[in-house]
mmCIF file of C-alpha atoms in Angstrom:
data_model
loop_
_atom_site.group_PDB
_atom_site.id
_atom_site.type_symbol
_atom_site.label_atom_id
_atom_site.label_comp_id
_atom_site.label_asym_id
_atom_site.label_seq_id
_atom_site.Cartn_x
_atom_site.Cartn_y
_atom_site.Cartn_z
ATOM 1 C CA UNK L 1 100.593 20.865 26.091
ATOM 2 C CA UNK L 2 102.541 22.443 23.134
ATOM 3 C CA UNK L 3 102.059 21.774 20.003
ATOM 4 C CA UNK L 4 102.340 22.995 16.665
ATOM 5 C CA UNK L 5 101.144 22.886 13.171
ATOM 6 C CA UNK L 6 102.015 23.403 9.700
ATOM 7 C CA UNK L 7 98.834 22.855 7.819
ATOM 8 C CA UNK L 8 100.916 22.675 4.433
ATOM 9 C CA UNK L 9 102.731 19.392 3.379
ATOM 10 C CA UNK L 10 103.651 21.480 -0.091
ATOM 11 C CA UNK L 11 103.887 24.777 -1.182
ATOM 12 C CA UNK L 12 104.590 25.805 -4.956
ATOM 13 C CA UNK L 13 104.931 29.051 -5.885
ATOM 14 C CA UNK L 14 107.031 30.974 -8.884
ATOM 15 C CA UNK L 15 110.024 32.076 -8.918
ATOM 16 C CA UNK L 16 109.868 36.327 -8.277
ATOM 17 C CA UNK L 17 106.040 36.134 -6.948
ATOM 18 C CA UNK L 18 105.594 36.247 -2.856
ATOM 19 C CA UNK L 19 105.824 33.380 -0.691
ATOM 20 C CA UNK L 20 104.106 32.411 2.388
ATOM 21 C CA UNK L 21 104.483 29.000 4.504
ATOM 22 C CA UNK L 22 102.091 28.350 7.329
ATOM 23 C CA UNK L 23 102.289 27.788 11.294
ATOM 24 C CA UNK L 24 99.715 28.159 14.034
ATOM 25 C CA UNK L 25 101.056 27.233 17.524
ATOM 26 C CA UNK L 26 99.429 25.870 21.379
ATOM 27 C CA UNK L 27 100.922 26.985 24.042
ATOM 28 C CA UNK L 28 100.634 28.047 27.782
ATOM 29 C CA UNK L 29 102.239 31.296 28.501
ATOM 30 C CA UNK L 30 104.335 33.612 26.249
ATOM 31 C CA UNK L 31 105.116 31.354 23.470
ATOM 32 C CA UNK L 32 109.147 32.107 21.787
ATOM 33 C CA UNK L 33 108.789 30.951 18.128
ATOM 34 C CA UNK L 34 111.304 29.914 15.511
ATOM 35 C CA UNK L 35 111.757 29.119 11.990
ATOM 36 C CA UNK L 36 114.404 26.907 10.384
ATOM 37 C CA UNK L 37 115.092 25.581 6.903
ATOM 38 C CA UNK L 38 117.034 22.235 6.081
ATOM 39 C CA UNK L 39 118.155 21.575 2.612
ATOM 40 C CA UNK L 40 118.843 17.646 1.328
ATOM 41 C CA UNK L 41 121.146 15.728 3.326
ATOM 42 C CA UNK L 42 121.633 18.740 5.512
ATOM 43 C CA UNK L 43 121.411 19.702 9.429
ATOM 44 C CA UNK L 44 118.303 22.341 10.391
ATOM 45 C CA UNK L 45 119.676 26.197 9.439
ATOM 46 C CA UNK L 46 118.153 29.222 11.998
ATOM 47 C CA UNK L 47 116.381 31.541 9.913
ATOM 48 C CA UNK L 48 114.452 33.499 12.496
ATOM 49 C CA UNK L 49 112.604 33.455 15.990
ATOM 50 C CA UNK L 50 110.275 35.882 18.083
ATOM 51 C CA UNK L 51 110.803 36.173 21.462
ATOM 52 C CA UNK L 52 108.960 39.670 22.489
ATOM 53 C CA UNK L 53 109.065 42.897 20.858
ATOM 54 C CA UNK L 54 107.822 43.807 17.239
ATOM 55 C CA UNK L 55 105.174 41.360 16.085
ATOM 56 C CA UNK L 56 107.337 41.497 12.090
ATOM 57 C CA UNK L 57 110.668 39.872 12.751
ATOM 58 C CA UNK L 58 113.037 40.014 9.764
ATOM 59 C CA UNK L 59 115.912 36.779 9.575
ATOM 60 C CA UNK L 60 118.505 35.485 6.845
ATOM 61 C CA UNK L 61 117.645 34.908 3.606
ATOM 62 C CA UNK L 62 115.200 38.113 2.941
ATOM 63 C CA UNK L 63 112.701 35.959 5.252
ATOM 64 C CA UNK L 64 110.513 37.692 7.338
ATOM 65 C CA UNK L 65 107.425 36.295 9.555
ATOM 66 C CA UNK L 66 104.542 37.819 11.412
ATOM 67 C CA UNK L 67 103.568 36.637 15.026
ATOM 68 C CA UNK L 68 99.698 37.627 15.681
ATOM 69 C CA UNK L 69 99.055 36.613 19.197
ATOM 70 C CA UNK L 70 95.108 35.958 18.398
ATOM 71 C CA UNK L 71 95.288 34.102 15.863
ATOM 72 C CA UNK L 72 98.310 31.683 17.068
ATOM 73 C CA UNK L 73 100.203 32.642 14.114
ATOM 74 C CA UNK L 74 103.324 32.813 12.969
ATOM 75 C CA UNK L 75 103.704 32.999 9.504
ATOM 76 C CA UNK L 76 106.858 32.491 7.039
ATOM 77 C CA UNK L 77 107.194 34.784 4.361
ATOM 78 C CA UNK L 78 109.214 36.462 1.211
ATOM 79 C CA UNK L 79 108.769 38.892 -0.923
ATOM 80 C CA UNK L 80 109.922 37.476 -4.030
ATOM 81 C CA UNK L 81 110.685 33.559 -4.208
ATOM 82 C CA UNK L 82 113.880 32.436 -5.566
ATOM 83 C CA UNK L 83 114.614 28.608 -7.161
ATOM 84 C CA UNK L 84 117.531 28.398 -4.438
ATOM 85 C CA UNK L 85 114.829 28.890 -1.469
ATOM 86 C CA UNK L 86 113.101 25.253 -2.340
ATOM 87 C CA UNK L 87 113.840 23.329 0.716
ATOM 88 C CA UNK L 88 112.142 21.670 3.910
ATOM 89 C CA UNK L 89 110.967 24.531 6.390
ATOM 90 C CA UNK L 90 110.114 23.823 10.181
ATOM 91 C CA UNK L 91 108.142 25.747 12.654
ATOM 92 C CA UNK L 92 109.287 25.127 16.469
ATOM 93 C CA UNK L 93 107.476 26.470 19.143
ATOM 94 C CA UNK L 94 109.081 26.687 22.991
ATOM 95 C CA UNK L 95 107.324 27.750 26.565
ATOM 96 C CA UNK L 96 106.772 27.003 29.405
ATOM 97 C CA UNK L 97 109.094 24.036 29.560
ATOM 98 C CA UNK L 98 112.244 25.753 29.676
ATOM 99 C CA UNK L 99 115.501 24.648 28.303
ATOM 100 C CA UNK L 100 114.156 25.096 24.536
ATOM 101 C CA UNK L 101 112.332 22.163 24.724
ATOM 102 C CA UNK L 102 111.054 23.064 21.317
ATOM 103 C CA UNK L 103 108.178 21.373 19.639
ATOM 104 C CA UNK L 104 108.513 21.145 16.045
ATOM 105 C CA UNK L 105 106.198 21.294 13.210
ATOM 106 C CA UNK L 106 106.266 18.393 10.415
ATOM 107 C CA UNK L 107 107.416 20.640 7.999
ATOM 108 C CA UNK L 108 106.343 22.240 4.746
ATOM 109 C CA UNK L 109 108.159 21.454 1.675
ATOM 110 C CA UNK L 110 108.368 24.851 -0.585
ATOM 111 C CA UNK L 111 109.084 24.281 -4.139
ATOM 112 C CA UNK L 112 110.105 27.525 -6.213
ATOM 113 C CA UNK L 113 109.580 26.946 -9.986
ATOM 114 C CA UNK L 114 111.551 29.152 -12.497
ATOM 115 C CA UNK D 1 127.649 23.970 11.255
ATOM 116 C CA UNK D 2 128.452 25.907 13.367
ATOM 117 C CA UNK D 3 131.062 24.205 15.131
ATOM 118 C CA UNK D 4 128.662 20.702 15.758
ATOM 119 C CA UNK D 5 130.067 17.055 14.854
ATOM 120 C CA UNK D 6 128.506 14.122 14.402
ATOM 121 C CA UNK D 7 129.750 10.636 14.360
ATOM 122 C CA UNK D 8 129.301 8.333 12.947
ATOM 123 C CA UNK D 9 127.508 9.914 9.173
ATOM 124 C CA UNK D 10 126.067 6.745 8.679
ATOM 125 C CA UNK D 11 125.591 3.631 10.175
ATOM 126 C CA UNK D 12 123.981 -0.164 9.569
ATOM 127 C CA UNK D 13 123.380 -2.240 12.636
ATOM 128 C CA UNK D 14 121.337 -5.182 13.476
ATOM 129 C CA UNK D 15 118.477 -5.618 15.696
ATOM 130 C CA UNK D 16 119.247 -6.229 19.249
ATOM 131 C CA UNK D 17 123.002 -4.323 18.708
ATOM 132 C CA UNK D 18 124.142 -1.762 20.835
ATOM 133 C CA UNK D 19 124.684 1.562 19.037
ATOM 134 C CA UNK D 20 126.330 5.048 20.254
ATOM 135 C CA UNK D 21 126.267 8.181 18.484
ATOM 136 C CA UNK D 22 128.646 11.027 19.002
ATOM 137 C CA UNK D 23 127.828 14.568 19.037
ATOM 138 C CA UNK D 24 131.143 16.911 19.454
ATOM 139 C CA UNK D 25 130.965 20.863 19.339
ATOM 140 C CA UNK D 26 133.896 23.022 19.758
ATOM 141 C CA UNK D 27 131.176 26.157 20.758
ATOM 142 C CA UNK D 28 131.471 25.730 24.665
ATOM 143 C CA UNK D 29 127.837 25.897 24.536
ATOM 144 C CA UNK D 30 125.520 24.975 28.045
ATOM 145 C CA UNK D 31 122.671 22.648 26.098
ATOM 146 C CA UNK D 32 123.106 19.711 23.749
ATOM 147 C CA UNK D 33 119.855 18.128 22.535
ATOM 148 C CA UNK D 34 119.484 15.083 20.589
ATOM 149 C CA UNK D 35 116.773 14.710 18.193
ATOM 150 C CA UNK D 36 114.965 12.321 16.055
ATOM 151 C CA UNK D 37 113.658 13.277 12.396
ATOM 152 C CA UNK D 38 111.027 10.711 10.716
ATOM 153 C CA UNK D 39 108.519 11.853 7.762
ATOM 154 C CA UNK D 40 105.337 13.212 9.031
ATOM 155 C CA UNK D 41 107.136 13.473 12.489
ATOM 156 C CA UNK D 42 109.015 16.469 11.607
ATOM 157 C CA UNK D 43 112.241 16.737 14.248
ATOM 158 C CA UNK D 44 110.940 15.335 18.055
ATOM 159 C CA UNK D 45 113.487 15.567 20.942
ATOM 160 C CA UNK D 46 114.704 12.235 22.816
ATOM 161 C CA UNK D 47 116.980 13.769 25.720
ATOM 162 C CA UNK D 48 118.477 17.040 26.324
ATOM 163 C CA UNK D 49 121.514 18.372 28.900
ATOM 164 C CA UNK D 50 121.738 21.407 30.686
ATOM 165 C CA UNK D 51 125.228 20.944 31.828
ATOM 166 C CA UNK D 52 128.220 18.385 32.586
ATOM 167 C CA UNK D 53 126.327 15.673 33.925
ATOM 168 C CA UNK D 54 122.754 16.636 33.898
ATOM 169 C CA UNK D 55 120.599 15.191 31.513
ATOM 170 C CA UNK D 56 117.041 14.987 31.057
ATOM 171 C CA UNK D 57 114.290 13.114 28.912
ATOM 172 C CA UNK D 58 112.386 14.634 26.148
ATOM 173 C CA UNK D 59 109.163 13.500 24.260
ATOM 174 C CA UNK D 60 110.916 10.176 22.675
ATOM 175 C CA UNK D 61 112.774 8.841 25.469
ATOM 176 C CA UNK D 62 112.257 4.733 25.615
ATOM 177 C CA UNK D 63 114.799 2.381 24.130
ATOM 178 C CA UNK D 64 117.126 5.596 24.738
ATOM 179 C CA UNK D 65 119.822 6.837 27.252
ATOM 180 C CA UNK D 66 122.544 9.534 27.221
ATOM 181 C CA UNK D 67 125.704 10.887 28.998
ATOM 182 C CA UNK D 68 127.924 14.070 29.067
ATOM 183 C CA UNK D 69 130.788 13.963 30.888
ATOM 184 C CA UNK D 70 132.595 16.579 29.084
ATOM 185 C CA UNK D 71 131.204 20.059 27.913
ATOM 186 C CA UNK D 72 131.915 19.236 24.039
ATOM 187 C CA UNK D 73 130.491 15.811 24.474
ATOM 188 C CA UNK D 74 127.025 14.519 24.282
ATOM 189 C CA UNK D 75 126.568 10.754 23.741
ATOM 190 C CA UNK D 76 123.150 8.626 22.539
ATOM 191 C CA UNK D 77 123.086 5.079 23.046
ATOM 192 C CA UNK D 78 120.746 2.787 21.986
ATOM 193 C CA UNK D 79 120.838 -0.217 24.686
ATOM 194 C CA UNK D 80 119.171 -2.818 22.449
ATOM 195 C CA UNK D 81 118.606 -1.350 19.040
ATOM 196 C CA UNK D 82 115.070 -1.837 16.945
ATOM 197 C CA UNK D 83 114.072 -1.062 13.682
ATOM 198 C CA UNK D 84 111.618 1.344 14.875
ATOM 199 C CA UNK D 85 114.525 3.538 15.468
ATOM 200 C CA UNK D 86 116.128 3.456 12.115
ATOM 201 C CA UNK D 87 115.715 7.650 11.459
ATOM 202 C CA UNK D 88 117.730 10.529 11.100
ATOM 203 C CA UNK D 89 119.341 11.312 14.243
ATOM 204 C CA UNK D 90 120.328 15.417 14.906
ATOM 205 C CA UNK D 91 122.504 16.862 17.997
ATOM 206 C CA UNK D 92 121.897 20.728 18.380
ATOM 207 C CA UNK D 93 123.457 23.133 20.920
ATOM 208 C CA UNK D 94 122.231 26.404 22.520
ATOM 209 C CA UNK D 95 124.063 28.844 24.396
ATOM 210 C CA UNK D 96 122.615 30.938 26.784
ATOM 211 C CA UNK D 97 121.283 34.566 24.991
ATOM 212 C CA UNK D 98 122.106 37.292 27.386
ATOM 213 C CA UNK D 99 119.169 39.478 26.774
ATOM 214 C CA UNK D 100 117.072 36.711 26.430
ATOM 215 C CA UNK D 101 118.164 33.490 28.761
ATOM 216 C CA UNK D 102 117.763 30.398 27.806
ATOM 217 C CA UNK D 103 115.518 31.032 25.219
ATOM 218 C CA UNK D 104 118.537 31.403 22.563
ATOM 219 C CA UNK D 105 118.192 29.215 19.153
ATOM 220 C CA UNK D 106 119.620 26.071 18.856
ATOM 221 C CA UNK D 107 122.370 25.450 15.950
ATOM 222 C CA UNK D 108 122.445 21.681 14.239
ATOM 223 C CA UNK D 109 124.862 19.262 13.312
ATOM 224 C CA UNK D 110 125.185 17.630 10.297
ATOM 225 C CA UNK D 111 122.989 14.333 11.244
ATOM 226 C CA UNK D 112 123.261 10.789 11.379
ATOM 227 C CA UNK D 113 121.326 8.144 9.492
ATOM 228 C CA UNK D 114 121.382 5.191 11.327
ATOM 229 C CA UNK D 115 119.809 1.941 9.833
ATOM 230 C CA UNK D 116 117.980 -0.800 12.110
ATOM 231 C CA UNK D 117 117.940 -3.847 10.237
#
């Protein structure tokens, strides 16, 4: 079965230092991964996804993440944090099922302090 | 939101009521998925469509049905509603990524709190 996990419920960091917000991922087969954002009283925003190719996959925002295939990983990350990038961030993992049945993370809540 | 409404916003019903939700997009997109968000739950998926008329269940399916009889269109009705489903409710569309299939990101609407009292 799928499944995925976001080991952080929080994550503070300041504003201008590096950010990174966690995922690990089960799944049978090649695994297509995504990351989305959702800010208060807001629908889910894409941000990036891996489907094959180069393991660092670059997306909106200045967001970046790194897939590493033994490890499960896929990793969320910035360079420098700004206050605007506090929101709710989701990891979803699709397989095997087909259709994007995606599984989705619980989320981590990043908090970006000036 | 990339072309994805939701109807209603927000909604109060009573136990044992009959609710619908609306999701409209003006995207001709192939897949419509509706979704359930609830803390610690993060966003689970209740039924999907692949196409006019075909529909299938996802992981949260019980005390749930849904119909698309037009592209745009993809209705959620609770039969008998409970308060277990008072939660955010999301629709979300995919198109078909022609390098890639149907492994193309999904795009969500605004949502829909809907209260089970």
């Amino acid at each position: 079965a799928q499944s995925v996990a976001q080991p952080e419920d929080q994550v503070n960091v300041a504003e201008g230092n590096p950010l990174t917000v966690k995922c690990t991922y089960s799944v049978s087969g090649n695994p297509y991964l995504f990351w989305y954002v959702q800010y208060p009283n807001r629908g889910l925003q894409f941000l990036l996804k891996y489907i094959t190719g180069d393991n660092l996959v670059k997306g909106s925002y200045g967001f970046e993440a790194e897939f590493n295939k033994s490890q499960t990983s896929f990793h969320l990350k910035k360079p420098s944090a700004l206050v605007s990038d506090s929101a709710l961030y989701f990891c979803a993992v699709g397989g095997a099922g087909g259709y994007n049945k995606l599984i989705f993370g619980a989320g981590t809540r990043l908090a970006v302090h000036p | 939101d990339a072309g994805i409404t939701q109807s209603p916003r927000h909604k109060v019903t009573e136990t044992g009521t009959p609710v619908t939700l609306r999701c409209h997009q003006t995207e001709n997109h192939r897949y419509m998925y509706w979704y359930r968000q609830d803390p610690g739950h993060g966003l689970r998926l209740i039924h999907y469509s692949y196409g006019v008329k075909d529909t299938d269940k996802g992981e949260v399916s019980d005390g749930y049905s849904v119909s698309r009889s037009k592209t745009e269109d993809f209705l959620l009705t609770l039969e008998s509603a409970t308060s277990s489903q008072t939660s955010v409710y999301f629709c979300a569309i995919s198109g078909m990524d022609k390098r890639e299939g149907s492994r193309a990101e999904q795009f969500f609407g605004p949502g829909t709190r809907l209260t089970v009292l």
